[in-house]
């Protein structure tokens, strides 16, 4: 057991390190992209083109005094960032990075992920309530209301993918979406048909590329992808669903009283959650770590850009494709944030309950029927 | 729930097209980020035609040129100054402080040929008080007091906002003063001697 414990700590430290490698550039990109879209320059002073800005921001946060308000509920206040960050970090455990690399190949990965991210809400409530500040409580309540609501359409969209793939294992879902499918234990005899329709009779198992991505295997999953993506924006409190933080109304929402390291943890958790939901969107809908290039006759793009399972080539290509798709989605998140104004609370709830939930329910039904056509 | 009727078309198609339009707009600005607005003066031909690119100026490194006749920091070319005190008299906020000493010898001409007769023991302009009206520069007979293009001269101590333009050190000023007083004494003595001599002449 002690050895296991040590291994676990190592995994956590590695995970945080890799997370920082992604999150820090995303923070920088957020500032630069925002600036460019608003015809500004963004950070320019710290390092060439200001690339050291996010690092210096983190350093500044670490230096700052950790202020706990006199009337705050000190225990809740102190542990809320830990709960929030731990919940988000734990989600990364089941994310496959390449055909070989996955921290935990849990059979119930998808279920676990949805469950563990929901823990985030408890942290938000703890932070809001513990701060003993009206803005913080309002922000936390809005946040919880929003996240709980949007988990339903997001969960239903994920459910339709699960029904198409017949698996809750992220790695199995990933393998299904590319030319390596038959190399996964249990999928040796499976066949991918174009649009998933056996009746069409076009075997794309060895063509791979974009033809085997989930949004092509079941074209209506594109709607699912849009629903999931928009809901995920709401789940990470991103604009245009940032009413929990609404700078102009609530100052900063639930994290208004936080400073120093604790604020840094909340900030990091927020950006990590962005990365996590984008990763999940890529894995479930956009072909995971599989290449988008299909094999075309003798020009075997898919084989060239996939590599071998277990070899360096397979891992590097996997990481490359997964990361580039994720970064594209992250860019879209930033792009949306600096384009659209914030939704009103009733518009937010209208969109969730009256638009997304019915469509997602219909999608689940359709996915069930589609699955019958796939076998 | 009753919706407030609005003038907008809320159909799915129009909403989606409106959303795409917004996204396209920001994307266009993003891809134009390689261009920069030029830091040109307002009378430049292109000044109002620059519609694309980033507008930010990295100020200490770049700046929009200031007008030729702009009113910014004062400068006094002391070599051309005849210490006439006109500027100090016209100043509405009394920010110019001048103390003059009459020269005992010939101290030359200004660059426009005016004869200089006074030394400036003190020529201080307190730019913290200055209201940048420019009246002093208009009254200056030798055009030695001018407004420059420098507008960025903050100081951490307000005392440093007082600019000293005199070219005399306090010791030199003291020396000139003594020389002048000595000359005055000699003159009075000479005058007194002359009067006495005249009186003596009358008596005799």
PDB file of N, CA and C in Angstrom, chain A residues 303-354:
ATOM      1  N   UNK A 303      -2.779   5.668 -41.991  1.00  0.00           N
ATOM      2  CA  UNK A 303      -1.707   4.842 -41.453  1.00  0.00           C
ATOM      3  C   UNK A 303      -0.478   5.673 -41.142  1.00  0.00           C
ATOM      4  N   UNK A 304      -0.160   6.627 -42.065  1.00  0.00           N
ATOM      5  CA  UNK A 304       1.032   7.442 -41.862  1.00  0.00           C
ATOM      6  C   UNK A 304       0.914   8.310 -40.622  1.00  0.00           C
ATOM      7  N   UNK A 305      -0.291   8.814 -40.359  1.00  0.00           N
ATOM      8  CA  UNK A 305      -0.436   9.759 -39.247  1.00  0.00           C
ATOM      9  C   UNK A 305      -1.032   9.109 -38.008  1.00  0.00           C
ATOM     10  N   UNK A 306      -0.891   7.798 -37.882  1.00  0.00           N
ATOM     11  CA  UNK A 306      -1.378   7.156 -36.676  1.00  0.00           C
ATOM     12  C   UNK A 306      -0.246   6.507 -35.881  1.00  0.00           C
ATOM     13  N   UNK A 307       0.692   5.910 -36.587  1.00  0.00           N
ATOM     14  CA  UNK A 307       1.794   5.237 -35.891  1.00  0.00           C
ATOM     15  C   UNK A 307       1.354   3.891 -35.360  1.00  0.00           C
ATOM     16  N   UNK A 308       2.269   3.270 -34.603  1.00  0.00           N
ATOM     17  CA  UNK A 308       1.986   1.933 -34.100  1.00  0.00           C
ATOM     18  C   UNK A 308       1.594   1.993 -32.636  1.00  0.00           C
ATOM     19  N   UNK A 309       0.623   1.194 -32.283  1.00  0.00           N
ATOM     20  CA  UNK A 309       0.226   1.126 -30.881  1.00  0.00           C
ATOM     21  C   UNK A 309       1.393   0.593 -30.066  1.00  0.00           C
ATOM     22  N   UNK A 310       1.697   1.260 -28.963  1.00  0.00           N
ATOM     23  CA  UNK A 310       2.772   0.792 -28.097  1.00  0.00           C
ATOM     24  C   UNK A 310       4.114   1.361 -28.457  1.00  0.00           C
ATOM     25  N   UNK A 311       4.230   1.931 -29.661  1.00  0.00           N
ATOM     26  CA  UNK A 311       5.512   2.517 -30.042  1.00  0.00           C
ATOM     27  C   UNK A 311       5.466   4.030 -29.824  1.00  0.00           C
ATOM     28  N   UNK A 312       6.643   4.644 -29.939  1.00  0.00           N
ATOM     29  CA  UNK A 312       6.718   6.092 -29.762  1.00  0.00           C
ATOM     30  C   UNK A 312       5.846   6.811 -30.776  1.00  0.00           C
ATOM     31  N   UNK A 313       5.873   6.287 -32.017  1.00  0.00           N
ATOM     32  CA  UNK A 313       5.127   6.974 -33.072  1.00  0.00           C
ATOM     33  C   UNK A 313       3.648   7.073 -32.721  1.00  0.00           C
ATOM     34  N   UNK A 314       3.078   5.947 -32.247  1.00  0.00           N
ATOM     35  CA  UNK A 314       1.659   5.942 -31.895  1.00  0.00           C
ATOM     36  C   UNK A 314       1.348   6.955 -30.803  1.00  0.00           C
ATOM     37  N   UNK A 315       2.223   6.993 -29.773  1.00  0.00           N
ATOM     38  CA  UNK A 315       1.981   7.918 -28.668  1.00  0.00           C
ATOM     39  C   UNK A 315       2.076   9.367 -29.121  1.00  0.00           C
ATOM     40  N   UNK A 316       3.132   9.659 -29.910  1.00  0.00           N
ATOM     41  CA  UNK A 316       3.331  11.053 -30.305  1.00  0.00           C
ATOM     42  C   UNK A 316       2.202  11.538 -31.214  1.00  0.00           C
ATOM     43  N   UNK A 317       1.818  10.683 -32.201  1.00  0.00           N
ATOM     44  CA  UNK A 317       0.707  11.082 -33.067  1.00  0.00           C
ATOM     45  C   UNK A 317      -0.569  11.251 -32.252  1.00  0.00           C
ATOM     46  N   UNK A 318      -0.797  10.326 -31.312  1.00  0.00           N
ATOM     47  CA  UNK A 318      -2.003  10.400 -30.475  1.00  0.00           C
ATOM     48  C   UNK A 318      -2.061  11.694 -29.700  1.00  0.00           C
ATOM     49  N   UNK A 319      -0.932  12.012 -29.034  1.00  0.00           N
ATOM     50  CA  UNK A 319      -0.890  13.252 -28.245  1.00  0.00           C
ATOM     51  C   UNK A 319      -1.084  14.450 -29.167  1.00  0.00           C
ATOM     52  N   UNK A 320      -0.432  14.385 -30.345  1.00  0.00           N
ATOM     53  CA  UNK A 320      -0.518  15.523 -31.273  1.00  0.00           C
ATOM     54  C   UNK A 320      -1.959  15.781 -31.698  1.00  0.00           C
ATOM     55  N   UNK A 321      -2.652  14.706 -32.155  1.00  0.00           N
ATOM     56  CA  UNK A 321      -4.018  14.915 -32.651  1.00  0.00           C
ATOM     57  C   UNK A 321      -4.955  15.326 -31.539  1.00  0.00           C
ATOM     58  N   UNK A 322      -4.820  14.658 -30.386  1.00  0.00           N
ATOM     59  CA  UNK A 322      -5.720  14.988 -29.268  1.00  0.00           C
ATOM     60  C   UNK A 322      -5.542  16.443 -28.857  1.00  0.00           C
ATOM     61  N   UNK A 323      -4.254  16.842 -28.726  1.00  0.00           N
ATOM     62  CA  UNK A 323      -3.991  18.203 -28.264  1.00  0.00           C
ATOM     63  C   UNK A 323      -4.430  19.231 -29.300  1.00  0.00           C
ATOM     64  N   UNK A 324      -4.181  18.955 -30.578  1.00  0.00           N
ATOM     65  CA  UNK A 324      -4.545  19.992 -31.549  1.00  0.00           C
ATOM     66  C   UNK A 324      -6.057  20.155 -31.635  1.00  0.00           C
ATOM     67  N   UNK A 325      -6.789  19.031 -31.552  1.00  0.00           N
ATOM     68  CA  UNK A 325      -8.251  19.175 -31.572  1.00  0.00           C
ATOM     69  C   UNK A 325      -8.737  19.912 -30.326  1.00  0.00           C
ATOM     70  N   UNK A 326      -8.116  19.570 -29.179  1.00  0.00           N
ATOM     71  CA  UNK A 326      -8.527  20.222 -27.931  1.00  0.00           C
ATOM     72  C   UNK A 326      -8.234  21.712 -27.978  1.00  0.00           C
ATOM     73  N   UNK A 327      -7.049  22.065 -28.490  1.00  0.00           N
ATOM     74  CA  UNK A 327      -6.689  23.480 -28.545  1.00  0.00           C
ATOM     75  C   UNK A 327      -7.630  24.235 -29.475  1.00  0.00           C
ATOM     76  N   UNK A 328      -8.069  23.567 -30.536  1.00  0.00           N
ATOM     77  CA  UNK A 328      -9.027  24.193 -31.448  1.00  0.00           C
ATOM     78  C   UNK A 328     -10.334  24.505 -30.713  1.00  0.00           C
ATOM     79  N   UNK A 329     -10.781  23.543 -29.909  1.00  0.00           N
ATOM     80  CA  UNK A 329     -12.012  23.772 -29.141  1.00  0.00           C
ATOM     81  C   UNK A 329     -11.797  24.864 -28.101  1.00  0.00           C
ATOM     82  N   UNK A 330     -10.614  24.858 -27.472  1.00  0.00           N
ATOM     83  CA  UNK A 330     -10.332  25.887 -26.469  1.00  0.00           C
ATOM     84  C   UNK A 330     -10.329  27.263 -27.128  1.00  0.00           C
ATOM     85  N   UNK A 331      -9.760  27.315 -28.346  1.00  0.00           N
ATOM     86  CA  UNK A 331      -9.773  28.585 -29.066  1.00  0.00           C
ATOM     87  C   UNK A 331     -11.216  29.026 -29.311  1.00  0.00           C
ATOM     88  N   UNK A 332     -12.062  28.059 -29.676  1.00  0.00           N
ATOM     89  CA  UNK A 332     -13.466  28.395 -29.913  1.00  0.00           C
ATOM     90  C   UNK A 332     -14.110  28.926 -28.636  1.00  0.00           C
ATOM     91  N   UNK A 333     -13.780  28.303 -27.508  1.00  0.00           N
ATOM     92  CA  UNK A 333     -14.331  28.794 -26.235  1.00  0.00           C
ATOM     93  C   UNK A 333     -13.939  30.249 -25.996  1.00  0.00           C
ATOM     94  N   UNK A 334     -12.661  30.537 -26.228  1.00  0.00           N
ATOM     95  CA  UNK A 334     -12.178  31.906 -26.017  1.00  0.00           C
ATOM     96  C   UNK A 334     -12.849  32.854 -27.007  1.00  0.00           C
ATOM     97  N   UNK A 335     -12.936  32.382 -28.241  1.00  0.00           N
ATOM     98  CA  UNK A 335     -13.543  33.153 -29.325  1.00  0.00           C
ATOM     99  C   UNK A 335     -14.987  33.518 -28.957  1.00  0.00           C
ATOM    100  N   UNK A 336     -15.733  32.519 -28.452  1.00  0.00           N
ATOM    101  CA  UNK A 336     -17.123  32.760 -28.066  1.00  0.00           C
ATOM    102  C   UNK A 336     -17.181  33.760 -26.925  1.00  0.00           C
ATOM    103  N   UNK A 337     -16.270  33.600 -25.968  1.00  0.00           N
ATOM    104  CA  UNK A 337     -16.304  34.485 -24.811  1.00  0.00           C
ATOM    105  C   UNK A 337     -16.155  35.947 -25.224  1.00  0.00           C
ATOM    106  N   UNK A 338     -15.296  36.199 -26.209  1.00  0.00           N
ATOM    107  CA  UNK A 338     -15.047  37.594 -26.567  1.00  0.00           C
ATOM    108  C   UNK A 338     -15.946  38.055 -27.693  1.00  0.00           C
ATOM    109  N   UNK A 339     -16.978  37.245 -28.013  1.00  0.00           N
ATOM    110  CA  UNK A 339     -17.912  37.675 -29.048  1.00  0.00           C
ATOM    111  C   UNK A 339     -19.288  37.963 -28.479  1.00  0.00           C
ATOM    112  N   UNK A 340     -19.788  37.047 -27.642  1.00  0.00           N
ATOM    113  CA  UNK A 340     -21.187  37.149 -27.235  1.00  0.00           C
ATOM    114  C   UNK A 340     -21.354  37.804 -25.875  1.00  0.00           C
ATOM    115  N   UNK A 341     -22.441  38.551 -25.727  1.00  0.00           N
ATOM    116  CA  UNK A 341     -22.758  39.104 -24.412  1.00  0.00           C
ATOM    117  C   UNK A 341     -23.369  38.033 -23.515  1.00  0.00           C
ATOM    118  N   UNK A 342     -23.424  38.333 -22.238  1.00  0.00           N
ATOM    119  CA  UNK A 342     -23.895  37.380 -21.248  1.00  0.00           C
ATOM    120  C   UNK A 342     -25.409  37.165 -21.369  1.00  0.00           C
ATOM    121  N   UNK A 343     -25.844  35.914 -21.140  1.00  0.00           N
ATOM    122  CA  UNK A 343     -27.281  35.631 -21.158  1.00  0.00           C
ATOM    123  C   UNK A 343     -27.909  36.026 -19.817  1.00  0.00           C
ATOM    124  N   UNK A 344     -29.191  36.356 -19.883  1.00  0.00           N
ATOM    125  CA  UNK A 344     -29.928  36.621 -18.657  1.00  0.00           C
ATOM    126  C   UNK A 344     -30.267  35.291 -18.021  1.00  0.00           C
ATOM    127  N   UNK A 345     -30.578  35.269 -16.692  1.00  0.00           N
ATOM    128  CA  UNK A 345     -30.822  33.994 -16.018  1.00  0.00           C
ATOM    129  C   UNK A 345     -31.983  33.255 -16.662  1.00  0.00           C
ATOM    130  N   UNK A 346     -33.076  33.972 -16.985  1.00  0.00           N
ATOM    131  CA  UNK A 346     -34.240  33.271 -17.539  1.00  0.00           C
ATOM    132  C   UNK A 346     -33.948  32.763 -18.944  1.00  0.00           C
ATOM    133  N   UNK A 347     -33.132  33.500 -19.712  1.00  0.00           N
ATOM    134  CA  UNK A 347     -32.758  33.025 -21.047  1.00  0.00           C
ATOM    135  C   UNK A 347     -31.921  31.763 -20.939  1.00  0.00           C
ATOM    136  N   UNK A 348     -31.051  31.784 -19.924  1.00  0.00           N
ATOM    137  CA  UNK A 348     -30.171  30.634 -19.687  1.00  0.00           C
ATOM    138  C   UNK A 348     -30.995  29.387 -19.402  1.00  0.00           C
ATOM    139  N   UNK A 349     -31.972  29.544 -18.513  1.00  0.00           N
ATOM    140  CA  UNK A 349     -32.783  28.395 -18.123  1.00  0.00           C
ATOM    141  C   UNK A 349     -33.706  27.969 -19.272  1.00  0.00           C
ATOM    142  N   UNK A 350     -34.178  28.967 -20.025  1.00  0.00           N
ATOM    143  CA  UNK A 350     -35.018  28.661 -21.178  1.00  0.00           C
ATOM    144  C   UNK A 350     -34.257  27.788 -22.166  1.00  0.00           C
ATOM    145  N   UNK A 351     -33.011  28.220 -22.443  1.00  0.00           N
ATOM    146  CA  UNK A 351     -32.191  27.492 -23.405  1.00  0.00           C
ATOM    147  C   UNK A 351     -31.967  26.062 -22.934  1.00  0.00           C
ATOM    148  N   UNK A 352     -31.717  25.919 -21.644  1.00  0.00           N
ATOM    149  CA  UNK A 352     -31.401  24.590 -21.120  1.00  0.00           C
ATOM    150  C   UNK A 352     -32.619  23.679 -21.119  1.00  0.00           C
ATOM    151  N   UNK A 353     -33.697  24.125 -20.476  1.00  0.00           N
ATOM    152  CA  UNK A 353     -34.823  23.222 -20.218  1.00  0.00           C
ATOM    153  C   UNK A 353     -35.774  23.114 -21.393  1.00  0.00           C
ATOM    154  N   UNK A 354     -35.914  24.199 -22.157  1.00  0.00           N
ATOM    155  CA  UNK A 354     -36.941  24.173 -23.202  1.00  0.00           C
ATOM    156  C   UNK A 354     -36.359  23.907 -24.578  1.00  0.00           C
TER     157      UNK A 354
END
